[in-house]
Backbone as a ProteinNet text record, in pm:
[ID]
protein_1_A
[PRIMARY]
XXXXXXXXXXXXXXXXXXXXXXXXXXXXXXXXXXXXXXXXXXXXXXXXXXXXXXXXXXXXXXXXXXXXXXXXXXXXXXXXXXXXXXXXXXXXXXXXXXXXXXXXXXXXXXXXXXXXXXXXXXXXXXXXXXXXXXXXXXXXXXXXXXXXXXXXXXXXXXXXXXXXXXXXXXXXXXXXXXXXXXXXXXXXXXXXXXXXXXXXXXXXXXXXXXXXX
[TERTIARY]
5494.3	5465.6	5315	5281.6	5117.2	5086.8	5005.6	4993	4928.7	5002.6	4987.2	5014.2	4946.3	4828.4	4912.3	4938.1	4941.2	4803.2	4796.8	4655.2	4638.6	4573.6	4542.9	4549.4	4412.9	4364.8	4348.5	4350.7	4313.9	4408.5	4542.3	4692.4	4785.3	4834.7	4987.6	5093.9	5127.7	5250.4	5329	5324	5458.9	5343.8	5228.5	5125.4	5109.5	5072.5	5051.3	4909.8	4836	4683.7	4710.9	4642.2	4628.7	4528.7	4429.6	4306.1	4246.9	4332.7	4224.6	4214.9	4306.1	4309.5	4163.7	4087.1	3952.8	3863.2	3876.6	3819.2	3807.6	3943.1	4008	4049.9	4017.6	4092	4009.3	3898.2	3814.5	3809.3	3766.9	3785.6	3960.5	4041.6	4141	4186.3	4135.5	4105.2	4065.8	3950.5	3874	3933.2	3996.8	4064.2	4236.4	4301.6	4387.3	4335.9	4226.4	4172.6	4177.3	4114.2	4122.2	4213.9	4331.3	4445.7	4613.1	4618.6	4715.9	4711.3	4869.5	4840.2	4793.5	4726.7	4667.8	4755.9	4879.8	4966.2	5117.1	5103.7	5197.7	5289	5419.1	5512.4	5456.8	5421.8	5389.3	5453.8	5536.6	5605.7	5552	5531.8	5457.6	5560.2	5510.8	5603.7	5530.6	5630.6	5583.3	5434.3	5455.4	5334.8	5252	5341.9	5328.2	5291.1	5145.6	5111.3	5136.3	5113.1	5152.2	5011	4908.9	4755.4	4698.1	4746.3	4689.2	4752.5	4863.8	4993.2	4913.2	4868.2	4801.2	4641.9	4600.2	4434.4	4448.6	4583.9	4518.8	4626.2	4730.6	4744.7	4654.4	4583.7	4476.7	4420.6	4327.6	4255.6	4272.9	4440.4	4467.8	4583.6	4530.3	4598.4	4728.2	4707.1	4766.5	4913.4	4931.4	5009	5103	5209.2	5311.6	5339.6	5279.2	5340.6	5427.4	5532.7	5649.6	5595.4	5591.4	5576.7	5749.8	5710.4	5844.2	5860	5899.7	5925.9	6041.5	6087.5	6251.6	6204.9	6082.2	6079.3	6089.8	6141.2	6184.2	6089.6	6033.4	5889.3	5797.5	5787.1	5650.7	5679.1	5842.1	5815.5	5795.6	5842.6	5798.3	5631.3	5555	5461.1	5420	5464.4	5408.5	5459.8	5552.3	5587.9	5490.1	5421.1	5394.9	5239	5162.2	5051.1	5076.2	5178.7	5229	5239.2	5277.2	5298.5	5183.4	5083.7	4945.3	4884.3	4911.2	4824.8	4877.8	5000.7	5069.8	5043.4	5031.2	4988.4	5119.9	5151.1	5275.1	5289.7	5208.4	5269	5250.4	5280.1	5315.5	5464	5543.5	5666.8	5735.7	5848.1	5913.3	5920.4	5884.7	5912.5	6069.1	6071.6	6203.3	6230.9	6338	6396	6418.6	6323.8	6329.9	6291.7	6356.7	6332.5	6276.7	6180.5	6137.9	6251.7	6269.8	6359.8	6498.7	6565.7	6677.7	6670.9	6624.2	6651.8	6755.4	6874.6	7003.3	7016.9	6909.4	6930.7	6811.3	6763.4	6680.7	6755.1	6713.8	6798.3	6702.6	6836.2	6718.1	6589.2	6547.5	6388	6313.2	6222	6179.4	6014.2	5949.4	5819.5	5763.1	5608.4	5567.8	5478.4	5472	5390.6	5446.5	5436.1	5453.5	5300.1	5290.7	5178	5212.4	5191.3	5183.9	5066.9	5062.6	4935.1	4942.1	4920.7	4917.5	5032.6	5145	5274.4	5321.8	5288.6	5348.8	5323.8	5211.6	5181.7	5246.8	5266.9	5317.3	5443	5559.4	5662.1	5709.6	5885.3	5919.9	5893.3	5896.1	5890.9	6007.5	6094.4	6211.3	6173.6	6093.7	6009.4	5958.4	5844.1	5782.6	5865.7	6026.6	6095.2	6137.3	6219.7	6265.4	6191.5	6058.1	5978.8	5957.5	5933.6	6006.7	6082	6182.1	6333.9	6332.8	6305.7	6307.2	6197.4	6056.3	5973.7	6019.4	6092.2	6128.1	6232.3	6333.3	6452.4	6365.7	6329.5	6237.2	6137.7	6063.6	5937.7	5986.5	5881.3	5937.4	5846.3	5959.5	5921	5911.5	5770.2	5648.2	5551	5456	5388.4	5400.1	5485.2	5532.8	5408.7	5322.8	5236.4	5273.3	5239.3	5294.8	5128	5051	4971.8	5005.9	4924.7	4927.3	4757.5	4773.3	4690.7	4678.6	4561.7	4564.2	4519.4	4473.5	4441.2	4533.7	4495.2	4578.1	4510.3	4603.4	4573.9	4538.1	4441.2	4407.5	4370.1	4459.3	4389.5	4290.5	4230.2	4093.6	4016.1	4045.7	3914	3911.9	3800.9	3791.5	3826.2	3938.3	3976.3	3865	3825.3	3760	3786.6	3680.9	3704.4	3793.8	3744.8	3820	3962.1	4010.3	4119.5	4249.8	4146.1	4209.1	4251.5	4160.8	4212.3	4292.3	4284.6	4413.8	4535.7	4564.1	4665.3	4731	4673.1	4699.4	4733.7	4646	4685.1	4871.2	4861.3	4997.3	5103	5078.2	5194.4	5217.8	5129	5143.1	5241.3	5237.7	5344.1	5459.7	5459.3	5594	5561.5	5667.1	5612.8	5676.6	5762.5	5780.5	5643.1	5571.9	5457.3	5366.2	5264.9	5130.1	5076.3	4947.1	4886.5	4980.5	5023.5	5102.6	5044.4	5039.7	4990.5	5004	4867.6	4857.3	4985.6	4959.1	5034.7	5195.9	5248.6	5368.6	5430.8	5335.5	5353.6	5390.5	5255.5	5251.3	5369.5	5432.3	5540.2	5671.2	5661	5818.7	5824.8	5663.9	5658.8	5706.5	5657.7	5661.8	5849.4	5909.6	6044.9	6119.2	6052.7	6134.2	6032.1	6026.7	5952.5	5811.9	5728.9	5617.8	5477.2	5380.8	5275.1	5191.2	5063	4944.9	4864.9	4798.9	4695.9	4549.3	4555.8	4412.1	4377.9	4310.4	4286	4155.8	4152.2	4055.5	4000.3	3813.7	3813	3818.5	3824.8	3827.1	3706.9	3669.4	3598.1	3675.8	3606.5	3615	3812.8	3731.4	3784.7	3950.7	3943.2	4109.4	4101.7	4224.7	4231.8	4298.5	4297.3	4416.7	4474.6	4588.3	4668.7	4748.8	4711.8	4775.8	4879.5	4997.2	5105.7	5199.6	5187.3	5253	5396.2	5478.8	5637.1	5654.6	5694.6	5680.7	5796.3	5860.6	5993.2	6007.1
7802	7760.2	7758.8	7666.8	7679.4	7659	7631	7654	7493.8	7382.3	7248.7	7223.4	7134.7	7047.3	6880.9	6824.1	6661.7	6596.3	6503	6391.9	6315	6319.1	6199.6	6095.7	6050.4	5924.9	5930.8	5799.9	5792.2	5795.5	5828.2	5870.6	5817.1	5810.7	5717.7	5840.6	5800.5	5770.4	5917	6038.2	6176.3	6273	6240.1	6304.3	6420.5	6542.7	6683.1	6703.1	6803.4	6863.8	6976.8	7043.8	7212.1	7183.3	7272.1	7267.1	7365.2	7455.1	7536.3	7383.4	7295.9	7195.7	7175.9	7119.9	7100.2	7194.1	7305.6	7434.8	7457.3	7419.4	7529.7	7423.6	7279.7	7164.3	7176.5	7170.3	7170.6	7297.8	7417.5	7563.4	7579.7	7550.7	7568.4	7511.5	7347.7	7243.5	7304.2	7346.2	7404.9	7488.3	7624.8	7650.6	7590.7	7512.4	7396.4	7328.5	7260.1	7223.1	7286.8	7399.4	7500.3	7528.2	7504.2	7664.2	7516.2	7400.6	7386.4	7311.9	7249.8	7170.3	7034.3	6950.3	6847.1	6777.3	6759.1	6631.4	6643.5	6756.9	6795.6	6797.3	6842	6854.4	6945.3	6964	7037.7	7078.6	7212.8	7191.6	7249	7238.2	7288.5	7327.2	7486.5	7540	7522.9	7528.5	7506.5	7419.4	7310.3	7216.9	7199.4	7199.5	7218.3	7066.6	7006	6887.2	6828	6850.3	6742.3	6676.8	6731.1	6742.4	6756.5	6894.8	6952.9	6843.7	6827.5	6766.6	6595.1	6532.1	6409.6	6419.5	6544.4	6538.6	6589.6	6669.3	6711.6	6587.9	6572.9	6455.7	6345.1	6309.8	6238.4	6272.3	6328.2	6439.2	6459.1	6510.3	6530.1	6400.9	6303.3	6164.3	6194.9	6295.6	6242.4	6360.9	6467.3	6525.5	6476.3	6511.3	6487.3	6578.7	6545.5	6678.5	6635.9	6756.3	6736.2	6811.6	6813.5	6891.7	6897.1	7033	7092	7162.2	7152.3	7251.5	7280.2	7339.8	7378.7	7280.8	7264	7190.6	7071.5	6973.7	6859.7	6788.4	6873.3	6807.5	6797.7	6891.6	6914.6	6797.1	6805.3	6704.5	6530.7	6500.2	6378.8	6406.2	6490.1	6476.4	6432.8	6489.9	6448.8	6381.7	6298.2	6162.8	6041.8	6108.8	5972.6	5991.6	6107.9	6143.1	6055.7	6048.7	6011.6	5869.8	5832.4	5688.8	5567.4	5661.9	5613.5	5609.7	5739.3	5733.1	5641.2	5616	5539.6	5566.2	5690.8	5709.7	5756.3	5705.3	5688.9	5784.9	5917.2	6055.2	6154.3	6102.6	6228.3	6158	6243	6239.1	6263.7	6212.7	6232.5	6369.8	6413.3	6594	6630.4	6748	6788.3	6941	6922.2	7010.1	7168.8	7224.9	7380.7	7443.8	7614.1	7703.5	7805.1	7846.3	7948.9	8108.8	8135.6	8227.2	8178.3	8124.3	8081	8013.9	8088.1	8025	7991.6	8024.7	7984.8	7807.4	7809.3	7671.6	7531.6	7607.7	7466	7398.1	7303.2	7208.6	7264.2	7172.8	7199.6	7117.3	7169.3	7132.8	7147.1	7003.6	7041.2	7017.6	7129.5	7138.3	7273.6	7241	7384.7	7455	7406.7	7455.9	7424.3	7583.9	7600.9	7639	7571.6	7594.2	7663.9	7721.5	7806.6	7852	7796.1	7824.9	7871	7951.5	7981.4	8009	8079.1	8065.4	8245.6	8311.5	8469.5	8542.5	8540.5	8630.7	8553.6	8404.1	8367.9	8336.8	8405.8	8419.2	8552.8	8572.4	8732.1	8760.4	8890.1	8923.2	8877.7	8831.7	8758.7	8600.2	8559.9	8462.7	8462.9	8584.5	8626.6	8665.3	8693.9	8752.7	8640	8550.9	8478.2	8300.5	8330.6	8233	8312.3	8484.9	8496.6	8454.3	8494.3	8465.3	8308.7	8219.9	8095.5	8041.7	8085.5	8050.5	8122.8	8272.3	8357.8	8188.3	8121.7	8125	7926.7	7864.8	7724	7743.3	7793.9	7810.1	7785.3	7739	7762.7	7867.4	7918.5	8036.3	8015.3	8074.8	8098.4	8024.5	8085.5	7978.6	7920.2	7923.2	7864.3	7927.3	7834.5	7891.4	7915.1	7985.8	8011.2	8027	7976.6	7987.9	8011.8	8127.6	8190.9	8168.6	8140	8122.2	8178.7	8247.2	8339.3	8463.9	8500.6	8644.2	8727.5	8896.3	8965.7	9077.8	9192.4	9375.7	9447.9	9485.4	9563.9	9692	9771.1	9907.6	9912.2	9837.4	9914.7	9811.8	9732.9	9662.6	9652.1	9682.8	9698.4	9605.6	9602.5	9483.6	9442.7	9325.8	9254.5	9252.8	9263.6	9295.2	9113.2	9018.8	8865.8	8872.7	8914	8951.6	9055.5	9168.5	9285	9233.9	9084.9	9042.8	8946.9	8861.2	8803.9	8859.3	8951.6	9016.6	9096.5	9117.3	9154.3	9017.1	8914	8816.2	8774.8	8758	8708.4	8820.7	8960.5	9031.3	9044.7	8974.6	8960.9	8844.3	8731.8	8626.9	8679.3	8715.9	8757.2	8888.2	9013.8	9151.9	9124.9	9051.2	8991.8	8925.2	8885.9	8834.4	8931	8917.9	8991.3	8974.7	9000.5	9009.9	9099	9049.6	9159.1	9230.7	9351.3	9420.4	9325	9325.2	9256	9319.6	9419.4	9473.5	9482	9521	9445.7	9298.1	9208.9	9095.4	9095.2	9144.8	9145.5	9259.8	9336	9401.1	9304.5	9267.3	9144.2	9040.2	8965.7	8883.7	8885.5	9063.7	9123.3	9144.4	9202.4	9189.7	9042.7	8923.5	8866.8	8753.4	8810.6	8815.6	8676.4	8746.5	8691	8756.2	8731.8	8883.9	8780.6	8911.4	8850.3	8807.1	8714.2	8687.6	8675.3	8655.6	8619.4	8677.8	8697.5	8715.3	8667.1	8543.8	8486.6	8487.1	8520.8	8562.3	8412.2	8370	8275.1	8226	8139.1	8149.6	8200.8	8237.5	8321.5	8474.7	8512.1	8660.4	8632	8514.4	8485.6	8468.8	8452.1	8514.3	8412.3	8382	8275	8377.2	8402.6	8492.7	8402.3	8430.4	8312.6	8372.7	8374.1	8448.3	8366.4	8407.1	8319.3	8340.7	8317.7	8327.4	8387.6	8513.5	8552.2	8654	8634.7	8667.4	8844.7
9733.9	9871	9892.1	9932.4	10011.9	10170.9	10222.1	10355	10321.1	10432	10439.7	10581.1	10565.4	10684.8	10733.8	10781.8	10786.3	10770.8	10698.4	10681.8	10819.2	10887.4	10984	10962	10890.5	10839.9	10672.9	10607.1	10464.2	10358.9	10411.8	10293.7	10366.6	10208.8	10279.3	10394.5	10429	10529.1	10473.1	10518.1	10483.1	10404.9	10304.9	10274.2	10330.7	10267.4	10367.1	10289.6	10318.7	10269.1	10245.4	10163.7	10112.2	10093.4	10223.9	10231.2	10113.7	10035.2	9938.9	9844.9	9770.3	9695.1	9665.8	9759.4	9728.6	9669.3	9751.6	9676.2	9549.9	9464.9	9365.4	9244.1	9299.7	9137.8	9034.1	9058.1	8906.1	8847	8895.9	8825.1	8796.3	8800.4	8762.5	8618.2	8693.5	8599.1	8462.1	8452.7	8337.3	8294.8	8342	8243.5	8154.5	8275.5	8193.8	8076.4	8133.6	7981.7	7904.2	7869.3	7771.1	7699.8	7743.3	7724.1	7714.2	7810	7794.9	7659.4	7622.9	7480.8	7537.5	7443.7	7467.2	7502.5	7426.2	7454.8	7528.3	7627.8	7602.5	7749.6	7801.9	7948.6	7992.7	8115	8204.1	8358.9	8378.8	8503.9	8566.3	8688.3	8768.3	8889.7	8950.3	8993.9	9140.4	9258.6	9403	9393.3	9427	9384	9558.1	9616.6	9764.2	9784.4	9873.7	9871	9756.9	9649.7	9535.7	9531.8	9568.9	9521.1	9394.1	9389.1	9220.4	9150.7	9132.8	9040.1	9025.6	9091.7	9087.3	9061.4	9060.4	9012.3	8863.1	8844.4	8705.2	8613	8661	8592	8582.8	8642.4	8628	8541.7	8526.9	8447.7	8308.2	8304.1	8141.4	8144.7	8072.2	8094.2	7959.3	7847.9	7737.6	7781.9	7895.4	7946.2	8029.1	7995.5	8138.9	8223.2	8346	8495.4	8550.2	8564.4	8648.2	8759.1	8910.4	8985.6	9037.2	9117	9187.4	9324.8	9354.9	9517.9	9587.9	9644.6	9713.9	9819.2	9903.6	10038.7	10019.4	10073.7	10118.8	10144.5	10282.2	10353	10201.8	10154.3	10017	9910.8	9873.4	9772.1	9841.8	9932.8	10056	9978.3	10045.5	10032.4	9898.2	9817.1	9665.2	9616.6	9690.1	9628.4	9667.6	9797.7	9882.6	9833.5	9779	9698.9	9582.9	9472.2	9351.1	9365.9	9432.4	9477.5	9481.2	9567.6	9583.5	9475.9	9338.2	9239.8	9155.6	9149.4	9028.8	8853.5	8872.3	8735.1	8631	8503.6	8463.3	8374.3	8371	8295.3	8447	8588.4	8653.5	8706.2	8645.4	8691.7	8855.8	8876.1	9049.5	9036.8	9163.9	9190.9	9189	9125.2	9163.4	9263.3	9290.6	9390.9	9348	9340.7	9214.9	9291.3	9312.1	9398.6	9248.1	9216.2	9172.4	9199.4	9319.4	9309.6	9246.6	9207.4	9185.7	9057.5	8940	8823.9	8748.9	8800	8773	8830.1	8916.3	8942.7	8873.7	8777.7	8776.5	8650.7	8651.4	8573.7	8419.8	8275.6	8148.5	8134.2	8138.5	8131	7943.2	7937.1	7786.5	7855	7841.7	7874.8	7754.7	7734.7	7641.1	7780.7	7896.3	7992.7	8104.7	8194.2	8348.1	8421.9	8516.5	8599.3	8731.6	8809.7	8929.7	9016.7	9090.1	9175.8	9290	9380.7	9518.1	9550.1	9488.3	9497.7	9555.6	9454.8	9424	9544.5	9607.9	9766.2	9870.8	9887.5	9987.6	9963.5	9910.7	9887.2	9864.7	9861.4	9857.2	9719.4	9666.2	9544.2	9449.6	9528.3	9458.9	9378.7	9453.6	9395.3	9202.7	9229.6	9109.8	8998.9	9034.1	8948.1	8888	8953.3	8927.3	8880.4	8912	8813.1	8690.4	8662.5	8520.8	8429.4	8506.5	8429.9	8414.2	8505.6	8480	8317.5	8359.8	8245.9	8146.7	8112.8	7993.9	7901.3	7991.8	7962.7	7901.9	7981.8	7964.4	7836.5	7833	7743.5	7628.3	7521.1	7331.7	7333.3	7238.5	7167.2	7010.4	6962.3	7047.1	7098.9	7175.9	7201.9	7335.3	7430.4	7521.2	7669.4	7750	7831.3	7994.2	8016.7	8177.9	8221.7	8313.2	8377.2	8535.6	8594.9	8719.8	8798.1	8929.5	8986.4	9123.8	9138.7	9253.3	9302.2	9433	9406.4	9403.1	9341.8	9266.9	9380.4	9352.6	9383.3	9187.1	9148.5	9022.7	9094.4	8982.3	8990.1	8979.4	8859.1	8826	8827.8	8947.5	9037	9206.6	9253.9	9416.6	9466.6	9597.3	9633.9	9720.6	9722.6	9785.4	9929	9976.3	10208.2	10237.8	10197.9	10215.2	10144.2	10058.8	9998	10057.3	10109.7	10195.5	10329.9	10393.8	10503.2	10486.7	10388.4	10355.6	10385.7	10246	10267.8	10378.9	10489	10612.1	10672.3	10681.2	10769.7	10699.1	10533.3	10503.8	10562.5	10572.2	10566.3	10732	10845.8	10988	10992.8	10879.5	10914.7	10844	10787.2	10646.9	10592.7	10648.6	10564.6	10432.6	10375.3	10208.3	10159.5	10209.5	10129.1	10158	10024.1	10044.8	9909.7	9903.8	9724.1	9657.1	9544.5	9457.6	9340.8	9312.4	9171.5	9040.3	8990.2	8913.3	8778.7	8772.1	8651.7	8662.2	8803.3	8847.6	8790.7	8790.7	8773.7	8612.2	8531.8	8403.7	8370.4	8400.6	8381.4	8387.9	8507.8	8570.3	8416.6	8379.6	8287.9	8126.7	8111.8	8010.5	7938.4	8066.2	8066.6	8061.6	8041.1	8042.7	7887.5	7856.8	7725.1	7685.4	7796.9	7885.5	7839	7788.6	7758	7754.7	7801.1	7909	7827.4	7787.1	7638.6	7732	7887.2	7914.5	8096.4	8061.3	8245.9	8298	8384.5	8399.5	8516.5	8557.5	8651.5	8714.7	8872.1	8912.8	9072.3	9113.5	9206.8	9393.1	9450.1	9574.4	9543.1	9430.2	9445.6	9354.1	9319.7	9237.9	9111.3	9016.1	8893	8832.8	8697.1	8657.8	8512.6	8524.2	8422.3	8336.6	8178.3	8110.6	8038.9	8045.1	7975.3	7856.8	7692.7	7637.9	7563.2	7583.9	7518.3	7419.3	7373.5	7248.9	7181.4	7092.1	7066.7	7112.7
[MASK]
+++++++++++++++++++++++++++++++++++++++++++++++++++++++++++++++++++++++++++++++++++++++++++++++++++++++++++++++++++++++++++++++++++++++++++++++++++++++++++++++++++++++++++++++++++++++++++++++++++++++++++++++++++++

C-alpha cells in the first residue's frame, strides 16, 4: 500500500500519484541495477500508483515487471500509467494481496520487489509476503528486495522516522515501522537470508534477501 494522490492535470484519465515516487526512483533504481538479474521477471509487490513499475521498467528494458496490488483503484491506476507508457516488457497488473499467499496465482519470476509496503500494512502483510516470496523464488538465488524505513537496535531512530511512525500508528495501530530483525527473522523462516543492507536517502533502507535451500 502507499499513500496516493489523484493527478489533476498531465495523465491519463484513473492515474493516482505517490508523491514519495519522485523522491525515491533513481536511488532505488541504483541499487536494482546492481543486484537484480539483467534479463530477467520481476514481481513487484503493492505497486500502488504503478509509478515505480513504469520508470524502472523503462529503465531496465531487457526485464519483465509484473506489478501487483489487492486495490482496484491502484491497479486502474497502473494500468492507465502502463497504458500511456506502452512499453512491451511491463506486464497488466495483477490482483495480489501480499497477506494472502495462498492466493497468488503461479508465478515464474527470479525477482520480487517491495517498496513502501511493510509499515503501512498489518504485520500480517510482512508475513505473508514471506511465505509468498519463500514459496515463488528459485532456489538458489531467488531475490526479494525491501524498501523502506526500518526500527534497528543498533541504530538511533531518526526524530523524522520517530514521527512517522506515530503519524502511521494515529491512522492504523496495525501499522508502524517494523524491527528490522523481525523482518529478517519472518524472512529467515521462510527460507529468506539477508545478503545486504543498504543505506538509503532520507533515513530508509533497501534489504536484499536471497532464496536459499
Amino acid at each position: 500500500m502507499q499513500t496516493l494522490d489523484p493527478i489533476q492535470t498531465g495523465a491519463p484519465p484513473g492515474a493516482l500519484a505517490s508523491p514519495a515516487v519522485a523522491r525515491n526512483t533513481e536511488a532505488i533504481l541504483d541499487v536494482l541495477r546492481a543486484h537484480l538479474p539483467a534479463a530477467g521477471r520481476v514481481l513487484e509487490i503493492a505497486s500502488g500508483s504503478g509509478e515505480h513499475a513504469v520508470a524502472f521498467a523503462r529503465a531496465l528494458p531487457r526485464t519483465t515487471w509484473t506489478p501487483s496490488d489487492p486495490s482496484a483503484e491502484a491497479r486502474a491506476s497502473i494500468a492507465a500509467w502502463s497504458a500511456e507508457a506502452a512499453l512491451s516488457n511491463l506486464n497488466r497488473p495483477l490482483a495480489l494481496d501480499a497477506a494472502d499467499p495462498d492466493g497468488w496465482p503461479p508465478l515464474d519470476v527470479q525477482a520480487i520487489v517491495c517498496i513502501n509496503m511493510i509499515h503501512i500494512s498489518p504485520w500480517a502483510a510482512t508475513e505473508g509476503l514471506m511465505v509468498g516470496a519463500g514459496r515463488t523464488l528459485p532456489d538458489p538465488g531467488g531475490l526479494l528486495a525491501l524498501y523502506g524505513p526500518f526500527r534497528e537496535a543498533d541504530v538511533p531512530l531518526a526524530s523524522s522516522n520517530a514521527a512517522f511512525d506515530d503519524s502511521l500508528k494515529s491512522r492504523d495501530p496495525a501499522w508502524g515501522l517494523r524491527d528490522r530483525d523481525a523482518v529478517v527473522a519472518c524472512a529467515r523462516a521462510n527460507g529468506l537470508h539477508l545478503t545486504r543492507r543498504v543505506d538509503m536517502p532520507a533515513n530508509n533502507l533497501m534489504l536484499l534477501f536471497r532464496r536459499v535451500t
